[in-house]
mmCIF file of C-alpha atoms and ligand atoms in Angstrom:
data_model
loop_
_atom_site.group_PDB
_atom_site.id
_atom_site.type_symbol
_atom_site.label_atom_id
_atom_site.label_comp_id
_atom_site.label_asym_id
_atom_site.label_seq_id
_atom_site.Cartn_x
_atom_site.Cartn_y
_atom_site.Cartn_z
ATOM 1 C CA UNK A 298 194.350 216.914 248.159
ATOM 2 C CA UNK A 299 195.190 213.890 250.356
ATOM 3 C CA UNK A 300 192.548 211.226 251.074
ATOM 4 C CA UNK A 301 193.062 208.368 253.008
ATOM 5 C CA UNK A 302 193.326 205.169 250.898
ATOM 6 C CA UNK A 303 190.170 203.371 252.722
ATOM 7 C CA UNK A 304 188.111 206.294 251.673
ATOM 8 C CA UNK A 305 189.579 206.402 248.101
ATOM 9 C CA UNK A 306 188.277 203.054 247.511
ATOM 10 C CA UNK A 307 184.646 204.311 248.010
ATOM 11 C CA UNK A 308 185.028 207.592 245.696
ATOM 12 C CA UNK A 309 187.589 206.068 243.434
ATOM 13 C CA UNK A 310 187.506 208.445 240.557
ATOM 14 C CA UNK A 311 184.219 209.736 240.816
ATOM 15 C CA UNK A 312 183.713 213.621 240.073
ATOM 16 C CA UNK A 313 182.951 216.161 242.612
ATOM 17 C CA UNK A 314 182.715 219.778 243.352
ATOM 18 C CA UNK A 315 184.023 221.758 246.193
ATOM 19 C CA UNK A 316 181.420 223.492 248.291
ATOM 20 C CA UNK A 317 182.145 226.835 250.055
ATOM 21 C CA UNK A 318 178.868 227.499 251.693
ATOM 22 C CA UNK A 319 179.781 226.448 255.390
ATOM 23 C CA UNK A 320 181.613 228.831 257.511
ATOM 24 C CA UNK A 321 183.643 226.353 259.585
ATOM 25 C CA UNK A 322 186.604 225.994 257.402
ATOM 26 C CA UNK A 323 185.876 222.347 256.611
ATOM 27 C CA UNK A 324 186.782 221.068 253.216
ATOM 28 C CA UNK A 325 183.379 219.786 251.609
ATOM 29 C CA UNK A 326 184.033 217.502 248.515
ATOM 30 C CA UNK A 327 180.320 216.959 247.118
ATOM 31 C CA UNK A 328 179.995 213.686 245.096
ATOM 32 C CA UNK A 329 176.540 212.881 243.340
ATOM 33 C CA UNK A 330 175.372 210.746 246.304
ATOM 34 C CA UNK A 331 177.906 211.100 248.922
ATOM 35 C CA UNK A 332 179.689 214.418 250.719
ATOM 36 C CA UNK A 333 183.327 213.919 252.061
ATOM 37 C CA UNK A 334 183.895 216.343 255.040
ATOM 38 C CA UNK A 335 187.481 216.948 256.123
ATOM 39 C CA UNK A 336 187.945 218.955 259.171
ATOM 40 C CA UNK A 337 190.371 219.242 262.136
ATOM 41 C CA UNK A 338 189.451 216.673 265.042
ATOM 42 C CA UNK A 339 187.533 218.414 267.723
ATOM 43 C CA UNK A 340 184.901 217.665 270.442
ATOM 44 C CA UNK A 341 182.548 219.198 268.240
ATOM 45 C CA UNK A 342 183.157 216.862 265.270
ATOM 46 C CA UNK A 343 182.971 213.801 267.622
ATOM 47 C CA UNK A 344 179.760 215.000 268.999
ATOM 48 C CA UNK A 345 178.410 215.317 265.175
ATOM 49 C CA UNK A 346 179.203 211.830 264.481
ATOM 50 C CA UNK A 347 177.740 210.438 267.910
ATOM 51 C CA UNK A 348 174.434 212.443 267.485
ATOM 52 C CA UNK A 349 174.037 211.822 263.661
ATOM 53 C CA UNK A 350 174.267 208.109 264.496
ATOM 54 C CA UNK A 351 171.739 208.373 267.221
ATOM 55 C CA UNK A 352 169.259 210.545 265.232
ATOM 56 C CA UNK A 353 169.185 207.896 262.285
ATOM 57 C CA UNK A 354 165.571 206.695 262.093
ATOM 58 C CA UNK A 355 164.540 209.719 264.427
ATOM 59 C CA UNK A 356 165.006 212.741 261.850
ATOM 60 C CA UNK A 357 166.335 212.619 258.144
ATOM 61 C CA UNK A 358 170.044 213.044 258.548
ATOM 62 C CA UNK A 359 173.089 211.848 256.434
ATOM 63 C CA UNK A 360 174.223 208.556 257.607
ATOM 64 C CA UNK A 361 177.931 208.106 257.653
ATOM 65 C CA UNK A 362 179.770 205.706 255.135
ATOM 66 C CA UNK A 363 183.022 205.681 256.811
ATOM 67 C CA UNK A 364 184.781 207.854 258.892
ATOM 68 C CA UNK A 365 188.776 207.965 259.217
ATOM 69 C CA UNK A 366 190.835 209.975 261.775
ATOM 70 C CA UNK A 367 194.434 210.693 260.626
ATOM 71 C CA UNK A 368 196.846 213.056 261.750
ATOM 72 C CA UNK A 369 194.564 215.230 263.623
ATOM 73 C CA UNK A 370 191.988 215.318 260.922
ATOM 74 C CA UNK A 371 188.756 213.630 260.350
ATOM 75 C CA UNK A 372 187.654 212.427 256.991
ATOM 76 C CA UNK A 373 183.687 211.765 257.179
ATOM 77 C CA UNK A 374 182.100 210.293 253.911
ATOM 78 C CA UNK A 375 178.439 210.503 254.646
ATOM 79 C CA UNK A 376 175.189 210.264 252.424
ATOM 80 C CA UNK A 377 174.402 213.347 250.351
ATOM 81 C CA UNK A 378 170.822 214.920 251.236
ATOM 82 C CA UNK A 379 169.863 215.544 247.538
ATOM 83 C CA UNK A 380 167.674 218.628 247.479
ATOM 84 C CA UNK A 381 167.695 222.365 247.868
ATOM 85 C CA UNK A 382 168.618 224.081 251.219
ATOM 86 C CA UNK A 383 166.231 226.386 252.422
ATOM 87 C CA UNK A 384 168.544 229.637 251.472
ATOM 88 C CA UNK A 385 167.954 229.232 248.043
ATOM 89 C CA UNK A 386 166.382 231.911 245.897
ATOM 90 C CA UNK A 387 163.495 229.961 244.977
ATOM 91 C CA UNK A 388 162.620 229.685 248.632
ATOM 92 C CA UNK A 389 163.561 233.195 249.445
ATOM 93 C CA UNK A 390 160.925 234.429 246.799
ATOM 94 C CA UNK A 391 158.316 232.839 248.455
ATOM 95 C CA UNK A 392 158.405 233.785 252.012
ATOM 96 C CA UNK A 393 155.251 231.978 253.237
ATOM 97 C CA UNK A 394 156.456 228.686 252.008
ATOM 98 C CA UNK A 395 159.704 228.995 253.504
ATOM 99 C CA UNK A 396 158.322 229.864 256.840
ATOM 100 C CA UNK A 397 156.067 226.600 256.544
ATOM 101 C CA UNK A 398 159.002 224.481 256.023
ATOM 102 C CA UNK A 399 161.076 226.193 258.780
ATOM 103 C CA UNK A 400 158.274 225.646 261.005
ATOM 104 C CA UNK A 401 158.099 221.899 259.924
ATOM 105 C CA UNK A 402 161.530 221.754 260.579
ATOM 106 C CA UNK A 403 161.415 223.244 263.883
ATOM 107 C CA UNK A 404 158.554 220.960 264.952
ATOM 108 C CA UNK A 405 160.601 217.643 263.722
ATOM 109 C CA UNK A 406 163.277 218.943 266.195
ATOM 110 C CA UNK A 407 161.054 219.522 268.840
ATOM 111 C CA UNK A 408 159.475 216.379 268.723
ATOM 112 C CA UNK A 409 162.604 213.982 269.115
ATOM 113 C CA UNK A 410 162.470 212.134 272.084
ATOM 114 C CA UNK A 411 165.303 213.404 274.061
ATOM 115 C CA UNK A 412 165.210 210.726 276.756
ATOM 116 C CA UNK A 413 168.437 208.884 275.886
ATOM 117 C CA UNK A 414 170.020 211.598 273.733
ATOM 118 C CA UNK A 415 173.919 211.252 274.015
ATOM 119 C CA UNK A 416 174.692 215.161 273.829
ATOM 120 C CA UNK A 417 173.865 217.764 276.293
ATOM 121 C CA UNK A 418 173.922 221.268 275.191
ATOM 122 C CA UNK A 419 172.818 222.710 278.359
ATOM 123 C CA UNK A 420 173.516 226.537 278.904
ATOM 124 C CA UNK A 421 176.055 225.553 281.686
ATOM 125 C CA UNK A 422 178.214 223.390 279.123
ATOM 126 C CA UNK A 423 177.729 225.842 276.373
ATOM 127 C CA UNK A 424 179.197 228.605 278.585
ATOM 128 C CA UNK A 425 181.975 226.238 279.606
ATOM 129 C CA UNK A 426 182.895 225.790 275.944
ATOM 130 C CA UNK A 427 182.807 229.736 275.335
ATOM 131 C CA UNK A 428 185.040 230.325 278.438
ATOM 132 C CA UNK A 429 187.551 227.760 276.844
ATOM 133 C CA UNK A 430 187.405 229.645 273.460
ATOM 134 C CA UNK A 431 187.755 233.082 275.259
ATOM 135 C CA UNK A 432 190.651 232.057 277.289
ATOM 136 C CA UNK A 433 192.494 230.280 274.068
ATOM 137 C CA UNK A 434 191.813 233.519 272.353
ATOM 138 C CA UNK A 435 189.552 231.474 269.460
ATOM 139 C CA UNK A 436 186.883 234.151 269.394
ATOM 140 C CA UNK A 437 186.869 235.850 265.870
ATOM 141 C CA UNK A 438 185.995 239.540 266.850
ATOM 142 C CA UNK A 439 185.945 240.408 263.124
ATOM 143 C CA UNK A 440 183.407 237.716 262.593
ATOM 144 C CA UNK A 441 180.709 239.276 264.643
ATOM 145 C CA UNK A 442 177.796 241.650 264.667
ATOM 146 C CA UNK A 443 179.367 245.455 264.497
ATOM 147 C CA UNK A 444 177.061 246.330 267.268
ATOM 148 C CA UNK A 445 178.535 243.381 269.843
ATOM 149 C CA UNK A 446 181.879 244.885 270.380
ATOM 150 C CA UNK A 447 181.434 248.105 268.563
ATOM 151 C CA UNK A 448 180.411 251.556 270.227
ATOM 152 C CA UNK A 449 177.546 251.008 273.012
ATOM 153 C CA UNK A 450 178.629 247.189 272.926
ATOM 154 C CA UNK A 451 180.788 244.994 274.866
ATOM 155 C CA UNK A 452 184.791 246.112 275.425
ATOM 156 C CA UNK A 453 186.122 242.703 274.896
ATOM 157 C CA UNK A 454 185.011 238.453 274.726
ATOM 158 C CA UNK A 455 185.857 238.397 278.426
ATOM 159 C CA UNK A 456 183.215 240.998 279.266
ATOM 160 C CA UNK A 457 180.436 239.515 277.129
ATOM 161 C CA UNK A 458 181.217 236.090 278.742
ATOM 162 C CA UNK A 459 180.838 237.720 282.123
ATOM 163 C CA UNK A 460 177.539 239.176 281.212
ATOM 164 C CA UNK A 461 176.372 235.866 279.871
ATOM 165 C CA UNK A 462 177.095 233.945 282.835
ATOM 166 C CA UNK A 463 175.439 236.707 284.994
ATOM 167 C CA UNK A 464 172.214 236.821 283.216
ATOM 168 C CA UNK A 465 171.288 233.176 282.336
ATOM 169 C CA UNK A 466 167.728 232.727 281.195
ATOM 170 C CA UNK A 467 165.425 229.882 282.203
ATOM 171 C CA UNK A 468 166.007 227.143 279.946
ATOM 172 C CA UNK A 469 163.014 225.360 277.989
ATOM 173 C CA UNK A 470 164.560 221.903 276.949
ATOM 174 C CA UNK A 471 164.081 220.169 273.932
ATOM 175 C CA UNK A 472 166.213 218.464 271.072
ATOM 176 C CA UNK A 473 168.066 221.482 269.168
ATOM 177 C CA UNK A 474 170.148 221.465 266.252
ATOM 178 C CA UNK A 475 172.372 224.094 267.814
ATOM 179 C CA UNK A 476 173.300 225.995 264.590
ATOM 180 C CA UNK A 477 169.719 226.245 263.252
ATOM 181 C CA UNK A 478 170.489 228.446 260.159
ATOM 182 C CA UNK A 479 168.708 228.219 256.498
ATOM 183 C CA UNK A 480 171.817 226.536 254.739
ATOM 184 C CA UNK A 481 171.718 223.519 257.454
ATOM 185 C CA UNK A 482 168.053 222.728 256.544
ATOM 186 C CA UNK A 483 167.684 220.728 253.401
ATOM 187 C CA UNK A 484 164.353 219.921 251.398
ATOM 188 C CA UNK A 485 165.147 216.769 250.013
ATOM 189 C CA UNK A 486 163.995 215.555 246.762
ATOM 190 C CA UNK A 487 162.159 213.005 248.567
ATOM 191 C CA UNK A 488 159.800 215.716 250.104
ATOM 192 C CA UNK A 489 161.367 215.260 253.595
ATOM 193 C CA UNK A 490 163.214 217.627 255.500
ATOM 194 C CA UNK A 491 166.843 216.910 256.023
ATOM 195 C CA UNK A 492 169.432 218.421 258.703
ATOM 196 C CA UNK A 493 172.843 218.791 258.120
ATOM 197 C CA UNK A 494 175.759 220.455 260.447
ATOM 198 C CA UNK A 495 174.892 218.641 263.761
ATOM 199 C CA UNK A 496 178.008 219.379 265.786
ATOM 200 C CA UNK A 497 176.224 221.502 268.370
ATOM 201 C CA UNK A 498 173.131 219.678 268.510
ATOM 202 C CA UNK A 499 171.668 217.974 271.560
ATOM 203 C CA UNK A 500 169.394 218.839 274.403
ATOM 204 C CA UNK A 501 169.524 222.331 274.803
ATOM 205 C CA UNK A 502 167.125 225.416 275.204
ATOM 206 C CA UNK A 503 164.818 225.585 272.254
ATOM 207 C CA UNK A 504 165.536 229.364 272.063
ATOM 208 C CA UNK A 505 168.971 228.749 271.052
ATOM 209 C CA UNK A 506 167.453 227.404 267.622
ATOM 210 C CA UNK A 507 164.804 230.159 267.427
ATOM 211 C CA UNK A 508 167.201 232.982 267.782
ATOM 212 C CA UNK A 509 169.555 231.523 265.187
ATOM 213 C CA UNK A 510 166.877 230.755 262.794
ATOM 214 C CA UNK A 511 165.356 234.463 262.995
ATOM 215 C CA UNK A 512 168.670 235.887 262.630
ATOM 216 C CA UNK A 513 169.348 233.716 259.359
ATOM 217 C CA UNK A 514 165.955 234.526 257.955
ATOM 218 C CA UNK A 515 166.912 238.215 258.216
ATOM 219 C CA UNK A 516 170.071 238.106 256.884
ATOM 220 C CA UNK A 517 169.039 235.964 253.924
ATOM 221 C CA UNK A 518 166.145 238.066 253.256
ATOM 222 C CA UNK A 519 167.827 241.346 253.642
ATOM 223 C CA UNK A 520 170.728 240.528 251.270
ATOM 224 C CA UNK A 521 173.379 240.351 253.785
ATOM 225 C CA UNK A 522 173.948 236.882 251.627
ATOM 226 C CA UNK A 523 173.299 236.524 247.900
ATOM 227 C CA UNK A 524 175.529 239.110 246.797
ATOM 228 C CA UNK A 525 173.348 241.842 248.282
ATOM 229 C CA UNK A 526 170.163 240.840 246.534
ATOM 230 C CA UNK A 527 167.009 241.551 248.838
ATOM 231 C CA UNK A 528 163.814 239.497 249.030
ATOM 232 C CA UNK A 529 160.526 241.208 250.038
ATOM 233 C CA UNK A 530 157.690 240.031 251.836
ATOM 234 C CA UNK A 531 159.185 238.848 255.104
ATOM 235 C CA UNK A 532 158.436 240.251 258.589
ATOM 236 C CA UNK A 533 159.853 238.662 261.735
ATOM 237 C CA UNK A 534 156.556 238.405 263.300
ATOM 238 C CA UNK A 535 155.723 235.825 260.466
ATOM 239 C CA UNK A 536 158.210 233.653 262.253
ATOM 240 C CA UNK A 537 156.836 233.856 265.721
ATOM 241 C CA UNK A 538 153.216 233.151 264.075
ATOM 242 C CA UNK A 539 154.027 230.025 262.384
ATOM 243 C CA UNK A 540 155.997 228.494 265.257
ATOM 244 C CA UNK A 541 152.929 229.515 267.608
ATOM 245 C CA UNK A 542 155.308 231.075 270.119
ATOM 246 C CA UNK A 543 155.352 234.448 271.726
ATOM 247 C CA UNK A 544 158.781 236.160 270.816
ATOM 248 C CA UNK A 545 161.048 236.721 273.922
ATOM 249 C CA UNK A 546 163.410 239.337 273.001
ATOM 250 C CA UNK A 547 165.696 239.048 275.902
ATOM 251 C CA UNK A 548 166.126 235.494 275.049
ATOM 252 C CA UNK A 549 166.812 235.908 271.469
ATOM 253 C CA UNK A 550 169.343 238.672 272.305
ATOM 254 C CA UNK A 551 170.977 236.604 274.830
ATOM 255 C CA UNK A 552 171.373 233.393 272.529
ATOM 256 C CA UNK A 553 172.783 235.755 269.434
ATOM 257 C CA UNK A 554 175.353 237.100 271.867
ATOM 258 C CA UNK A 555 176.379 233.440 273.263
ATOM 259 C CA UNK A 556 176.698 232.476 269.647
ATOM 260 C CA UNK A 557 179.247 235.475 268.934
ATOM 261 C CA UNK A 558 181.935 233.528 271.087
ATOM 262 C CA UNK A 559 181.507 230.423 268.775
HETATM 263 N N1 LIG B 139 175.387 215.572 253.780
HETATM 264 C C1 LIG B 139 175.171 216.382 253.105
HETATM 265 N N2 LIG B 139 174.221 216.705 252.055
HETATM 266 C C2 LIG B 139 174.224 217.593 251.100
HETATM 267 N N3 LIG B 139 174.968 218.937 251.343
HETATM 268 C C3 LIG B 139 175.856 218.719 252.315
HETATM 269 C C4 LIG B 139 176.070 217.809 253.438
HETATM 270 N N4 LIG B 139 177.230 217.797 254.152
HETATM 271 C C5 LIG B 139 177.380 219.087 253.833
HETATM 272 N N5 LIG B 139 176.930 219.762 252.663
HETATM 273 C C6 LIG B 139 177.215 221.007 251.834
HETATM 274 O O1 LIG B 139 178.179 221.656 252.750
HETATM 275 C C7 LIG B 139 177.795 222.837 253.197
HETATM 276 C C8 LIG B 139 178.880 222.837 254.507
HETATM 277 O O2 LIG B 139 178.503 221.679 255.317
HETATM 278 P P1 LIG B 139 178.423 222.066 256.852
HETATM 279 O O3 LIG B 139 178.391 220.375 257.299
HETATM 280 O O4 LIG B 139 177.103 222.973 256.785
HETATM 281 O O5 LIG B 139 179.716 222.531 257.346
HETATM 282 P P2 LIG B 139 180.005 224.151 258.129
HETATM 283 O O6 LIG B 139 180.176 223.393 259.499
HETATM 284 O O7 LIG B 139 181.307 224.538 257.298
HETATM 285 O O8 LIG B 139 178.664 224.785 257.632
HETATM 286 C C9 LIG B 139 176.656 222.800 253.418
HETATM 287 O O9 LIG B 139 176.042 224.068 253.625
HETATM 288 C C10 LIG B 139 175.864 222.009 252.357
HETATM 289 O O10 LIG B 139 175.767 223.044 251.212
HETATM 290 MG MG1 LIG B 140 176.761 224.476 257.864
#
């Protein structure tokens, strides 16, 4: 695999494994203390670099060691958050503890002071991006929930976008992760909760995070991942109890539908 010389000097011949957890198509090389993420240049990648450097000192996020842009690709060598991500079996086997960790992660995000945050993830901005994706035919309909575009669902991404534009909920602004699913939250070996994959983070509606987290919990417990292995003891109400938030079905549905266009 091609790696720019300036990055090679950091990793020399150190051993690594390739990680296949993410869905974005990025190449991830995991070294003992560092991670090299290689992906196509995009606004999302640039945003991730910007927000991560701003978040440093505010949240436990991987600091960038060196970042190089070459021929349309970004090679970002960053600190590895050593620990276990929240989709690990040992957490799924203990729903009470997992939900405590989720609530702690959510609280940490909510407590970030957003006054000088360099990334705005307002609904209008997200819908604009969704519109661009729809126009460029980038929505992968195969990679959506069967009910979204199936029988009784939307006939096309265009129709879904139209519905989203006509049914905007009232936003409750907070710092959000933007892709708040279990594999993107890591309980570090130091006991602190770390966050990765922050390309869609910024100031947005907290319900965006709640919706994606509730879907992630459901899929992980129900055996959608983990080769079909199911884990007992989780009910969705437990999440809302832990977060101390009343479930807003409409908003959860809205943000899950919005996510189908990304
Ligand atoms: N800084 C990091 N520390 C620890 N693990 C990481 C780090 N960056 C990436 N990973 C691992 O690589 C996987 C994919 O990286 P991620 O940034 O989440 O990309 P994707 O957008 O493909 O989900 C993660 O789920 C995690 O297992
Ligand atoms: Mg990820």
